[in-house]
């Protein structure tokens, strides 16, 4: 049981590191710098993104029941990360918001499916350890992202946090699918 736990933990840490690169604060800064969005508008944008993320989590269970938790994780998360990759290259605010909203509609479908998948691949007696290890790995990975994003932004590489985040998360998606598809 330790093999799958360690493998999943490493992949989940990679995904969370990518998430830490593209936090709401980084998205807010980019939208402000690129399109001069005021704080009131930014608040509304993130209200919508969080509502879309909540809605997507609700859809996750029915999708996972049809295609399985692993496919739900990868087949929704991968397109979300392609949208993240496109986001900093949006030519105008309307396109940027459409990309952001579409991403959030898909990006969180993997969360419930990931929990179910993790519990399904380990024996019952190892589930608490699996939840602990994967949770710690996700927290550690996420903690590093803002530091790296800050360094990239400090060096005027304003698109880099999004590009790096998306690429790492795409590596996570493909690696997860290859490692656990059987």
Short mmCIF file of N, CA and C in Angstrom, two decimals:
data_model
loop_
_atom_site.label_atom_id
_atom_site.label_comp_id
_atom_site.label_asym_id
_atom_site.label_seq_id
_atom_site.Cartn_x
_atom_site.Cartn_y
_atom_site.Cartn_z
N UNK A 1 0.82 -1.21 0.00
CA UNK A 1 0.00 0.00 0.00
C UNK A 1 0.85 1.26 0.00
N UNK A 2 2.10 1.16 0.50
CA UNK A 2 2.94 2.36 0.58
C UNK A 2 3.35 2.87 -0.80
N UNK A 3 3.55 1.97 -1.76
CA UNK A 3 3.93 2.39 -3.11
C UNK A 3 2.93 3.34 -3.73
N UNK A 4 1.66 2.93 -3.80
CA UNK A 4 0.66 3.86 -4.36
C UNK A 4 0.53 5.15 -3.56
N UNK A 5 0.64 5.06 -2.24
CA UNK A 5 0.50 6.26 -1.40
C UNK A 5 1.63 7.24 -1.71
N UNK A 6 2.85 6.75 -1.77
CA UNK A 6 3.98 7.64 -2.06
C UNK A 6 3.90 8.20 -3.47
N UNK A 7 3.52 7.36 -4.42
CA UNK A 7 3.39 7.83 -5.80
C UNK A 7 2.31 8.88 -5.93
N UNK A 8 1.14 8.63 -5.34
CA UNK A 8 0.07 9.62 -5.38
C UNK A 8 0.48 10.89 -4.66
N UNK A 9 1.14 10.74 -3.53
CA UNK A 9 1.56 11.92 -2.76
C UNK A 9 2.49 12.80 -3.57
N UNK A 10 3.45 12.18 -4.26
CA UNK A 10 4.38 12.96 -5.08
C UNK A 10 3.63 13.69 -6.20
N UNK A 11 2.72 13.00 -6.85
CA UNK A 11 1.95 13.63 -7.92
C UNK A 11 1.04 14.73 -7.39
N UNK A 12 0.39 14.48 -6.26
CA UNK A 12 -0.49 15.49 -5.68
C UNK A 12 0.32 16.72 -5.26
N UNK A 13 1.56 16.52 -4.77
CA UNK A 13 2.41 17.65 -4.40
C UNK A 13 2.75 18.48 -5.64
N UNK A 14 3.05 17.81 -6.74
CA UNK A 14 3.34 18.51 -7.99
C UNK A 14 2.14 19.36 -8.43
N UNK A 15 0.95 18.76 -8.39
CA UNK A 15 -0.27 19.48 -8.77
C UNK A 15 -0.49 20.68 -7.85
N UNK A 16 -0.29 20.50 -6.56
CA UNK A 16 -0.51 21.59 -5.62
C UNK A 16 0.53 22.69 -5.75
N UNK A 17 1.75 22.31 -6.10
CA UNK A 17 2.77 23.32 -6.36
C UNK A 17 2.33 24.19 -7.54
N UNK A 18 1.82 23.54 -8.58
CA UNK A 18 1.29 24.29 -9.71
C UNK A 18 0.15 25.21 -9.29
N UNK A 19 -0.74 24.70 -8.45
CA UNK A 19 -1.85 25.53 -7.96
C UNK A 19 -1.33 26.72 -7.17
N UNK A 20 -0.29 26.52 -6.39
CA UNK A 20 0.29 27.61 -5.60
C UNK A 20 0.92 28.70 -6.45
N UNK A 21 1.27 28.37 -7.68
CA UNK A 21 1.82 29.38 -8.58
C UNK A 21 0.75 30.31 -9.14
N UNK A 22 -0.48 29.81 -9.20
CA UNK A 22 -1.56 30.57 -9.84
C UNK A 22 -2.70 30.85 -8.86
N UNK A 23 -2.35 31.25 -7.66
CA UNK A 23 -3.36 31.58 -6.65
C UNK A 23 -4.21 32.77 -7.09
N UNK A 24 -5.33 32.97 -6.40
CA UNK A 24 -6.20 34.10 -6.71
C UNK A 24 -5.45 35.42 -6.64
N UNK A 25 -4.51 35.53 -5.73
CA UNK A 25 -3.77 36.79 -5.62
C UNK A 25 -2.94 37.05 -6.88
N UNK A 26 -2.38 36.01 -7.47
CA UNK A 26 -1.60 36.16 -8.71
C UNK A 26 -2.53 36.49 -9.87
N UNK A 27 -3.67 35.81 -9.92
CA UNK A 27 -4.67 36.10 -10.96
C UNK A 27 -5.16 37.54 -10.80
N UNK A 28 -5.44 37.96 -9.57
CA UNK A 28 -5.89 39.34 -9.32
C UNK A 28 -4.86 40.35 -9.80
N UNK A 29 -3.62 40.11 -9.45
CA UNK A 29 -2.56 41.03 -9.85
C UNK A 29 -2.46 41.11 -11.37
N UNK A 30 -2.53 39.96 -12.02
CA UNK A 30 -2.44 39.94 -13.48
C UNK A 30 -3.62 40.68 -14.11
N UNK A 31 -4.82 40.41 -13.63
CA UNK A 31 -6.00 41.09 -14.18
C UNK A 31 -5.94 42.60 -13.94
N UNK A 32 -5.44 42.98 -12.78
CA UNK A 32 -5.30 44.41 -12.48
C UNK A 32 -4.27 45.06 -13.40
N UNK A 33 -3.10 44.44 -13.49
CA UNK A 33 -2.03 45.02 -14.32
C UNK A 33 -2.39 45.02 -15.81
N UNK A 34 -2.99 43.94 -16.27
CA UNK A 34 -3.24 43.79 -17.71
C UNK A 34 -4.48 44.57 -18.17
N UNK A 35 -5.54 44.54 -17.35
CA UNK A 35 -6.82 45.13 -17.78
C UNK A 35 -7.33 46.22 -16.84
N UNK A 36 -6.53 46.58 -15.83
CA UNK A 36 -6.88 47.63 -14.87
C UNK A 36 -8.20 47.37 -14.16
N UNK A 37 -8.47 46.09 -13.85
CA UNK A 37 -9.69 45.76 -13.11
C UNK A 37 -9.62 46.33 -11.70
N UNK A 38 -10.68 46.98 -11.28
CA UNK A 38 -10.71 47.55 -9.93
C UNK A 38 -11.06 46.46 -8.92
N UNK A 39 -10.79 46.71 -7.65
CA UNK A 39 -11.05 45.70 -6.62
C UNK A 39 -12.51 45.22 -6.56
N UNK A 40 -13.47 46.12 -6.79
CA UNK A 40 -14.88 45.69 -6.78
C UNK A 40 -15.15 44.66 -7.87
N UNK A 41 -14.64 44.92 -9.04
CA UNK A 41 -14.83 44.00 -10.15
C UNK A 41 -14.10 42.69 -9.89
N UNK A 42 -12.89 42.77 -9.36
CA UNK A 42 -12.14 41.56 -9.02
C UNK A 42 -12.91 40.71 -8.00
N UNK A 43 -13.52 41.35 -7.04
CA UNK A 43 -14.33 40.62 -6.06
C UNK A 43 -15.47 39.88 -6.74
N UNK A 44 -16.12 40.52 -7.67
CA UNK A 44 -17.21 39.86 -8.41
C UNK A 44 -16.69 38.72 -9.27
N UNK A 45 -15.54 38.91 -9.89
CA UNK A 45 -14.94 37.85 -10.71
C UNK A 45 -14.69 36.62 -9.85
N UNK A 46 -14.12 36.81 -8.68
CA UNK A 46 -13.80 35.65 -7.84
C UNK A 46 -15.02 35.06 -7.16
N UNK A 47 -16.06 35.84 -6.97
CA UNK A 47 -17.31 35.26 -6.51
C UNK A 47 -17.82 34.27 -7.57
N UNK A 48 -17.79 34.69 -8.83
CA UNK A 48 -18.25 33.82 -9.92
C UNK A 48 -17.36 32.59 -10.03
N UNK A 49 -16.04 32.77 -10.00
CA UNK A 49 -15.15 31.60 -10.13
C UNK A 49 -15.38 30.61 -9.00
N UNK A 50 -15.56 31.10 -7.79
CA UNK A 50 -15.78 30.17 -6.66
C UNK A 50 -17.13 29.48 -6.74
N UNK A 51 -18.14 30.17 -7.25
CA UNK A 51 -19.44 29.52 -7.44
C UNK A 51 -19.35 28.46 -8.53
N UNK A 52 -18.62 28.74 -9.61
CA UNK A 52 -18.44 27.76 -10.67
C UNK A 52 -17.66 26.54 -10.16
N UNK A 53 -16.66 26.79 -9.31
CA UNK A 53 -15.89 25.68 -8.73
C UNK A 53 -16.78 24.81 -7.85
N UNK A 54 -17.64 25.44 -7.07
CA UNK A 54 -18.56 24.66 -6.22
C UNK A 54 -19.52 23.84 -7.07
N UNK A 55 -20.04 24.45 -8.12
CA UNK A 55 -20.95 23.74 -9.02
C UNK A 55 -20.23 22.57 -9.68
N UNK A 56 -18.98 22.78 -10.08
CA UNK A 56 -18.24 21.70 -10.73
C UNK A 56 -18.00 20.54 -9.79
N UNK A 57 -17.78 20.83 -8.52
CA UNK A 57 -17.59 19.76 -7.54
C UNK A 57 -18.87 18.93 -7.42
N UNK A 58 -20.01 19.58 -7.51
CA UNK A 58 -21.28 18.84 -7.46
C UNK A 58 -21.44 17.91 -8.66
N UNK A 59 -20.98 18.35 -9.81
CA UNK A 59 -21.07 17.52 -11.02
C UNK A 59 -20.12 16.33 -11.00
N UNK A 60 -19.07 16.45 -10.24
CA UNK A 60 -18.01 15.44 -10.23
C UNK A 60 -18.52 14.04 -9.92
N UNK A 61 -19.40 13.92 -8.94
CA UNK A 61 -19.90 12.61 -8.54
C UNK A 61 -20.63 11.89 -9.66
N UNK A 62 -21.48 12.60 -10.38
CA UNK A 62 -22.22 11.95 -11.45
C UNK A 62 -21.32 11.58 -12.62
N UNK A 63 -20.32 12.42 -12.88
CA UNK A 63 -19.37 12.08 -13.94
C UNK A 63 -18.53 10.88 -13.53
N UNK A 64 -18.05 10.87 -12.29
CA UNK A 64 -17.24 9.75 -11.80
C UNK A 64 -18.03 8.45 -11.81
N UNK A 65 -19.33 8.52 -11.55
CA UNK A 65 -20.16 7.31 -11.59
C UNK A 65 -20.23 6.74 -13.00
N UNK A 66 -20.12 7.60 -13.99
CA UNK A 66 -20.19 7.15 -15.39
C UNK A 66 -18.85 6.68 -15.94
N UNK A 67 -17.79 7.45 -15.69
CA UNK A 67 -16.51 7.14 -16.33
C UNK A 67 -15.41 6.73 -15.35
N UNK A 68 -15.69 6.79 -14.06
CA UNK A 68 -14.70 6.42 -13.05
C UNK A 68 -13.97 7.62 -12.50
N UNK A 69 -13.47 7.50 -11.27
CA UNK A 69 -12.81 8.65 -10.63
C UNK A 69 -11.52 9.09 -11.33
N UNK A 70 -10.70 8.15 -11.78
CA UNK A 70 -9.44 8.54 -12.43
C UNK A 70 -9.71 9.31 -13.71
N UNK A 71 -10.58 8.80 -14.53
CA UNK A 71 -10.89 9.51 -15.78
C UNK A 71 -11.54 10.86 -15.49
N UNK A 72 -12.38 10.92 -14.47
CA UNK A 72 -12.99 12.21 -14.10
C UNK A 72 -11.90 13.19 -13.71
N UNK A 73 -10.95 12.71 -12.91
CA UNK A 73 -9.86 13.59 -12.48
C UNK A 73 -9.09 14.13 -13.68
N UNK A 74 -8.66 13.25 -14.55
CA UNK A 74 -7.77 13.64 -15.64
C UNK A 74 -8.53 14.33 -16.77
N UNK A 75 -9.68 13.79 -17.14
CA UNK A 75 -10.39 14.32 -18.31
C UNK A 75 -11.08 15.65 -18.06
N UNK A 76 -11.19 16.07 -16.81
CA UNK A 76 -11.69 17.41 -16.52
C UNK A 76 -10.54 18.36 -16.16
N UNK A 77 -9.55 17.84 -15.49
CA UNK A 77 -8.42 18.65 -15.01
C UNK A 77 -7.50 19.06 -16.16
N UNK A 78 -7.27 18.16 -17.10
CA UNK A 78 -6.38 18.47 -18.22
C UNK A 78 -6.91 19.64 -19.07
N UNK A 79 -8.18 19.62 -19.48
CA UNK A 79 -8.69 20.80 -20.21
C UNK A 79 -8.64 22.08 -19.36
N UNK A 80 -8.89 21.95 -18.07
CA UNK A 80 -8.80 23.13 -17.20
C UNK A 80 -7.40 23.71 -17.21
N UNK A 81 -6.41 22.84 -17.27
CA UNK A 81 -5.03 23.32 -17.27
C UNK A 81 -4.61 23.88 -18.63
N UNK A 82 -5.20 23.39 -19.68
CA UNK A 82 -4.98 24.00 -21.00
C UNK A 82 -5.58 25.41 -21.02
N UNK A 83 -6.72 25.58 -20.37
CA UNK A 83 -7.33 26.91 -20.26
C UNK A 83 -6.43 27.84 -19.43
N UNK A 84 -5.83 27.30 -18.37
CA UNK A 84 -4.89 28.09 -17.56
C UNK A 84 -3.69 28.51 -18.40
N UNK A 85 -3.21 27.63 -19.24
CA UNK A 85 -2.09 27.94 -20.11
C UNK A 85 -2.44 29.08 -21.08
N UNK A 86 -3.65 29.10 -21.57
CA UNK A 86 -4.09 30.14 -22.51
C UNK A 86 -4.39 31.47 -21.82
N UNK A 87 -4.77 31.43 -20.56
CA UNK A 87 -5.23 32.61 -19.83
C UNK A 87 -4.31 33.83 -19.93
N UNK A 88 -3.00 33.71 -19.67
CA UNK A 88 -2.18 34.93 -19.69
C UNK A 88 -1.92 35.48 -21.09
N UNK A 89 -2.38 34.78 -22.11
CA UNK A 89 -2.21 35.23 -23.49
C UNK A 89 -3.51 35.79 -24.07
N UNK A 90 -4.53 35.93 -23.23
CA UNK A 90 -5.82 36.44 -23.68
C UNK A 90 -5.65 37.85 -24.25
N UNK A 91 -6.22 38.10 -25.41
CA UNK A 91 -6.03 39.41 -26.05
C UNK A 91 -6.86 40.53 -25.44
N UNK A 92 -7.92 40.15 -24.72
CA UNK A 92 -8.75 41.18 -24.10
C UNK A 92 -9.42 40.62 -22.85
N UNK A 93 -10.07 41.50 -22.11
CA UNK A 93 -10.68 41.11 -20.84
C UNK A 93 -11.78 40.06 -21.02
N UNK A 94 -12.59 40.20 -22.04
CA UNK A 94 -13.69 39.25 -22.25
C UNK A 94 -13.15 37.83 -22.45
N UNK A 95 -12.12 37.71 -23.26
CA UNK A 95 -11.53 36.38 -23.50
C UNK A 95 -10.88 35.87 -22.22
N UNK A 96 -10.18 36.73 -21.51
CA UNK A 96 -9.53 36.32 -20.26
C UNK A 96 -10.56 35.80 -19.26
N UNK A 97 -11.68 36.50 -19.11
CA UNK A 97 -12.70 36.06 -18.16
C UNK A 97 -13.37 34.78 -18.61
N UNK A 98 -13.61 34.64 -19.91
CA UNK A 98 -14.19 33.38 -20.41
C UNK A 98 -13.26 32.21 -20.12
N UNK A 99 -11.97 32.39 -20.37
CA UNK A 99 -11.00 31.33 -20.07
C UNK A 99 -10.98 31.01 -18.58
N UNK A 100 -10.97 32.05 -17.76
CA UNK A 100 -10.94 31.86 -16.31
C UNK A 100 -12.19 31.15 -15.82
N UNK A 101 -13.35 31.59 -16.28
CA UNK A 101 -14.61 30.96 -15.84
C UNK A 101 -14.70 29.52 -16.32
N UNK A 102 -14.32 29.26 -17.55
CA UNK A 102 -14.34 27.88 -18.06
C UNK A 102 -13.39 27.01 -17.26
N UNK A 103 -12.23 27.55 -16.93
CA UNK A 103 -11.27 26.78 -16.13
C UNK A 103 -11.86 26.40 -14.78
N UNK A 104 -12.47 27.36 -14.11
CA UNK A 104 -13.02 27.07 -12.79
C UNK A 104 -14.23 26.13 -12.86
N UNK A 105 -14.91 26.13 -13.98
CA UNK A 105 -16.02 25.19 -14.14
C UNK A 105 -15.50 23.75 -14.19
N UNK A 106 -14.29 23.57 -14.69
CA UNK A 106 -13.70 22.23 -14.81
C UNK A 106 -12.70 21.88 -13.72
N UNK A 107 -11.99 22.86 -13.23
CA UNK A 107 -10.79 22.62 -12.41
C UNK A 107 -11.05 21.88 -11.10
N UNK A 108 -12.19 22.03 -10.51
CA UNK A 108 -12.42 21.42 -9.20
C UNK A 108 -13.15 20.08 -9.26
N UNK A 109 -13.48 19.63 -10.46
CA UNK A 109 -14.15 18.33 -10.57
C UNK A 109 -13.24 17.20 -10.11
N UNK A 110 -11.95 17.45 -10.13
CA UNK A 110 -11.03 16.39 -9.72
C UNK A 110 -10.98 16.19 -8.21
N UNK A 111 -11.41 17.17 -7.43
CA UNK A 111 -11.24 17.09 -5.97
C UNK A 111 -12.04 15.94 -5.36
N UNK A 112 -13.37 15.88 -5.54
CA UNK A 112 -14.09 14.74 -4.97
C UNK A 112 -13.65 13.40 -5.59
N UNK A 113 -13.39 13.43 -6.89
CA UNK A 113 -12.95 12.20 -7.56
C UNK A 113 -11.60 11.75 -7.02
N UNK A 114 -10.72 12.70 -6.73
CA UNK A 114 -9.40 12.36 -6.18
C UNK A 114 -9.53 11.71 -4.81
N UNK A 115 -10.41 12.23 -3.99
CA UNK A 115 -10.61 11.63 -2.67
C UNK A 115 -11.13 10.20 -2.80
N UNK A 116 -12.11 10.01 -3.67
CA UNK A 116 -12.66 8.67 -3.87
C UNK A 116 -11.61 7.73 -4.47
N UNK A 117 -10.85 8.23 -5.43
CA UNK A 117 -9.83 7.41 -6.06
C UNK A 117 -8.76 6.99 -5.05
N UNK A 118 -8.31 7.94 -4.25
CA UNK A 118 -7.28 7.64 -3.24
C UNK A 118 -7.75 6.54 -2.31
N UNK A 119 -8.98 6.64 -1.85
CA UNK A 119 -9.49 5.64 -0.92
C UNK A 119 -9.71 4.29 -1.61
N UNK A 120 -9.95 4.31 -2.91
CA UNK A 120 -10.21 3.06 -3.64
C UNK A 120 -8.93 2.28 -3.94
N UNK A 121 -7.81 2.95 -4.07
CA UNK A 121 -6.58 2.24 -4.47
C UNK A 121 -5.75 1.74 -3.30
N UNK A 122 -6.14 2.08 -2.10
CA UNK A 122 -5.40 1.57 -0.94
C UNK A 122 -6.32 0.69 -0.09
N UNK A 123 -5.75 -0.30 0.60
CA UNK A 123 -6.57 -1.14 1.47
C UNK A 123 -7.21 -0.32 2.59
N UNK A 124 -8.31 -0.82 3.09
CA UNK A 124 -9.08 -0.10 4.12
C UNK A 124 -8.20 0.31 5.29
N UNK A 125 -7.31 -0.58 5.72
CA UNK A 125 -6.48 -0.28 6.89
C UNK A 125 -5.43 0.81 6.62
N UNK A 126 -5.18 1.14 5.36
CA UNK A 126 -4.18 2.17 5.01
C UNK A 126 -4.82 3.49 4.62
N UNK A 127 -6.13 3.60 4.70
CA UNK A 127 -6.80 4.82 4.23
C UNK A 127 -6.47 6.06 5.05
N UNK A 128 -6.38 5.91 6.36
CA UNK A 128 -6.03 7.07 7.19
C UNK A 128 -4.62 7.55 6.86
N UNK A 129 -3.69 6.62 6.70
CA UNK A 129 -2.33 6.98 6.32
C UNK A 129 -2.30 7.63 4.94
N UNK A 130 -3.07 7.09 4.02
CA UNK A 130 -3.12 7.65 2.67
C UNK A 130 -3.67 9.07 2.70
N UNK A 131 -4.73 9.30 3.45
CA UNK A 131 -5.30 10.64 3.54
C UNK A 131 -4.31 11.61 4.17
N UNK A 132 -3.59 11.14 5.20
CA UNK A 132 -2.60 11.99 5.86
C UNK A 132 -1.45 12.32 4.92
N UNK A 133 -0.88 11.30 4.30
CA UNK A 133 0.28 11.51 3.43
C UNK A 133 -0.06 12.39 2.22
N UNK A 134 -1.18 12.12 1.58
CA UNK A 134 -1.53 12.93 0.41
C UNK A 134 -1.89 14.35 0.82
N UNK A 135 -2.53 14.50 1.98
CA UNK A 135 -2.86 15.84 2.47
C UNK A 135 -1.62 16.66 2.79
N UNK A 136 -0.64 16.03 3.44
CA UNK A 136 0.62 16.72 3.75
C UNK A 136 1.35 17.09 2.46
N UNK A 137 1.38 16.16 1.52
CA UNK A 137 2.07 16.42 0.25
C UNK A 137 1.41 17.60 -0.48
N UNK A 138 0.09 17.64 -0.49
CA UNK A 138 -0.61 18.74 -1.16
C UNK A 138 -0.31 20.07 -0.46
N UNK A 139 -0.33 20.08 0.86
CA UNK A 139 -0.04 21.31 1.60
C UNK A 139 1.38 21.79 1.36
N UNK A 140 2.34 20.86 1.39
CA UNK A 140 3.74 21.22 1.18
C UNK A 140 3.95 21.76 -0.24
N UNK A 141 3.37 21.08 -1.22
CA UNK A 141 3.50 21.54 -2.59
C UNK A 141 2.90 22.92 -2.79
N UNK A 142 1.73 23.13 -2.21
CA UNK A 142 1.05 24.41 -2.35
C UNK A 142 1.82 25.54 -1.67
N UNK A 143 2.50 25.23 -0.58
CA UNK A 143 3.23 26.25 0.17
C UNK A 143 4.39 26.83 -0.62
N UNK A 144 4.97 26.05 -1.51
CA UNK A 144 6.14 26.52 -2.28
C UNK A 144 5.75 27.42 -3.45
N UNK A 145 4.57 27.22 -3.98
CA UNK A 145 4.16 27.95 -5.18
C UNK A 145 4.19 29.46 -5.07
N UNK A 146 3.63 30.05 -4.03
CA UNK A 146 3.62 31.52 -3.95
C UNK A 146 5.01 32.14 -3.92
N UNK A 147 5.95 31.45 -3.30
CA UNK A 147 7.33 31.97 -3.26
C UNK A 147 7.92 32.04 -4.67
N UNK A 148 7.73 30.98 -5.43
CA UNK A 148 8.25 30.94 -6.80
C UNK A 148 7.50 31.95 -7.67
N UNK A 149 6.17 32.02 -7.52
CA UNK A 149 5.39 32.99 -8.30
C UNK A 149 5.85 34.41 -8.00
N UNK A 150 6.09 34.70 -6.73
CA UNK A 150 6.57 36.03 -6.35
C UNK A 150 7.90 36.36 -6.99
N UNK A 151 8.81 35.40 -7.02
CA UNK A 151 10.12 35.62 -7.65
C UNK A 151 9.96 35.87 -9.15
N UNK A 152 9.09 35.11 -9.79
CA UNK A 152 8.86 35.31 -11.23
C UNK A 152 8.26 36.69 -11.49
N UNK A 153 7.28 37.08 -10.68
CA UNK A 153 6.65 38.39 -10.85
C UNK A 153 7.63 39.52 -10.57
N UNK A 154 8.47 39.34 -9.57
CA UNK A 154 9.48 40.34 -9.22
C UNK A 154 10.42 40.59 -10.40
N UNK A 155 10.64 39.55 -11.18
CA UNK A 155 11.53 39.67 -12.35
C UNK A 155 10.75 39.99 -13.63
N UNK A 156 9.53 40.50 -13.47
CA UNK A 156 8.70 40.95 -14.58
C UNK A 156 8.31 39.84 -15.55
N UNK A 157 8.27 38.62 -15.06
CA UNK A 157 7.84 37.48 -15.87
C UNK A 157 6.38 37.21 -15.54
N UNK A 158 5.50 38.12 -15.98
CA UNK A 158 4.11 38.13 -15.52
C UNK A 158 3.30 36.94 -16.03
N UNK A 159 3.66 36.38 -17.15
CA UNK A 159 2.93 35.20 -17.65
C UNK A 159 3.50 33.90 -17.09
N UNK A 160 4.72 33.95 -16.63
CA UNK A 160 5.44 32.74 -16.22
C UNK A 160 4.74 31.92 -15.13
N UNK A 161 4.16 32.54 -14.09
CA UNK A 161 3.51 31.69 -13.08
C UNK A 161 2.39 30.84 -13.68
N UNK A 162 1.63 31.39 -14.62
CA UNK A 162 0.52 30.66 -15.23
C UNK A 162 1.03 29.56 -16.17
N UNK A 163 2.04 29.90 -16.95
CA UNK A 163 2.60 28.93 -17.89
C UNK A 163 3.24 27.78 -17.13
N UNK A 164 4.04 28.10 -16.13
CA UNK A 164 4.69 27.05 -15.33
C UNK A 164 3.64 26.22 -14.59
N UNK A 165 2.66 26.87 -14.00
CA UNK A 165 1.59 26.15 -13.29
C UNK A 165 0.88 25.18 -14.22
N UNK A 166 0.48 25.68 -15.37
CA UNK A 166 -0.25 24.83 -16.32
C UNK A 166 0.60 23.65 -16.78
N UNK A 167 1.85 23.92 -17.09
CA UNK A 167 2.73 22.83 -17.57
C UNK A 167 2.94 21.77 -16.49
N UNK A 168 3.17 22.19 -15.26
CA UNK A 168 3.33 21.23 -14.16
C UNK A 168 2.06 20.42 -13.94
N UNK A 169 0.92 21.09 -14.02
CA UNK A 169 -0.34 20.41 -13.79
C UNK A 169 -0.67 19.46 -14.95
N UNK A 170 -0.25 19.79 -16.14
CA UNK A 170 -0.43 18.88 -17.28
C UNK A 170 0.46 17.66 -17.12
N UNK A 171 1.68 17.86 -16.63
CA UNK A 171 2.56 16.72 -16.33
C UNK A 171 1.91 15.85 -15.25
N UNK A 172 1.34 16.47 -14.23
CA UNK A 172 0.62 15.73 -13.19
C UNK A 172 -0.51 14.90 -13.80
N UNK A 173 -1.34 15.53 -14.61
CA UNK A 173 -2.49 14.82 -15.19
C UNK A 173 -2.05 13.61 -16.01
N UNK A 174 -1.09 13.82 -16.88
CA UNK A 174 -0.67 12.71 -17.75
C UNK A 174 0.06 11.64 -16.95
N UNK A 175 0.88 12.04 -16.00
CA UNK A 175 1.59 11.05 -15.17
C UNK A 175 0.63 10.24 -14.31
N UNK A 176 -0.36 10.91 -13.74
CA UNK A 176 -1.35 10.22 -12.93
C UNK A 176 -2.09 9.17 -13.76
N UNK A 177 -2.50 9.58 -14.94
CA UNK A 177 -3.25 8.66 -15.79
C UNK A 177 -2.39 7.46 -16.21
N UNK A 178 -1.16 7.73 -16.60
CA UNK A 178 -0.27 6.65 -17.02
C UNK A 178 0.03 5.71 -15.84
N UNK A 179 0.28 6.27 -14.68
CA UNK A 179 0.66 5.46 -13.52
C UNK A 179 -0.49 4.62 -12.96
N UNK A 180 -1.70 5.12 -13.05
CA UNK A 180 -2.80 4.45 -12.34
C UNK A 180 -3.94 3.98 -13.24
N UNK A 181 -3.80 4.05 -14.53
CA UNK A 181 -4.92 3.70 -15.41
C UNK A 181 -5.30 2.22 -15.30
N UNK A 182 -4.41 1.36 -14.90
CA UNK A 182 -4.72 -0.06 -14.78
C UNK A 182 -5.08 -0.41 -13.36
#
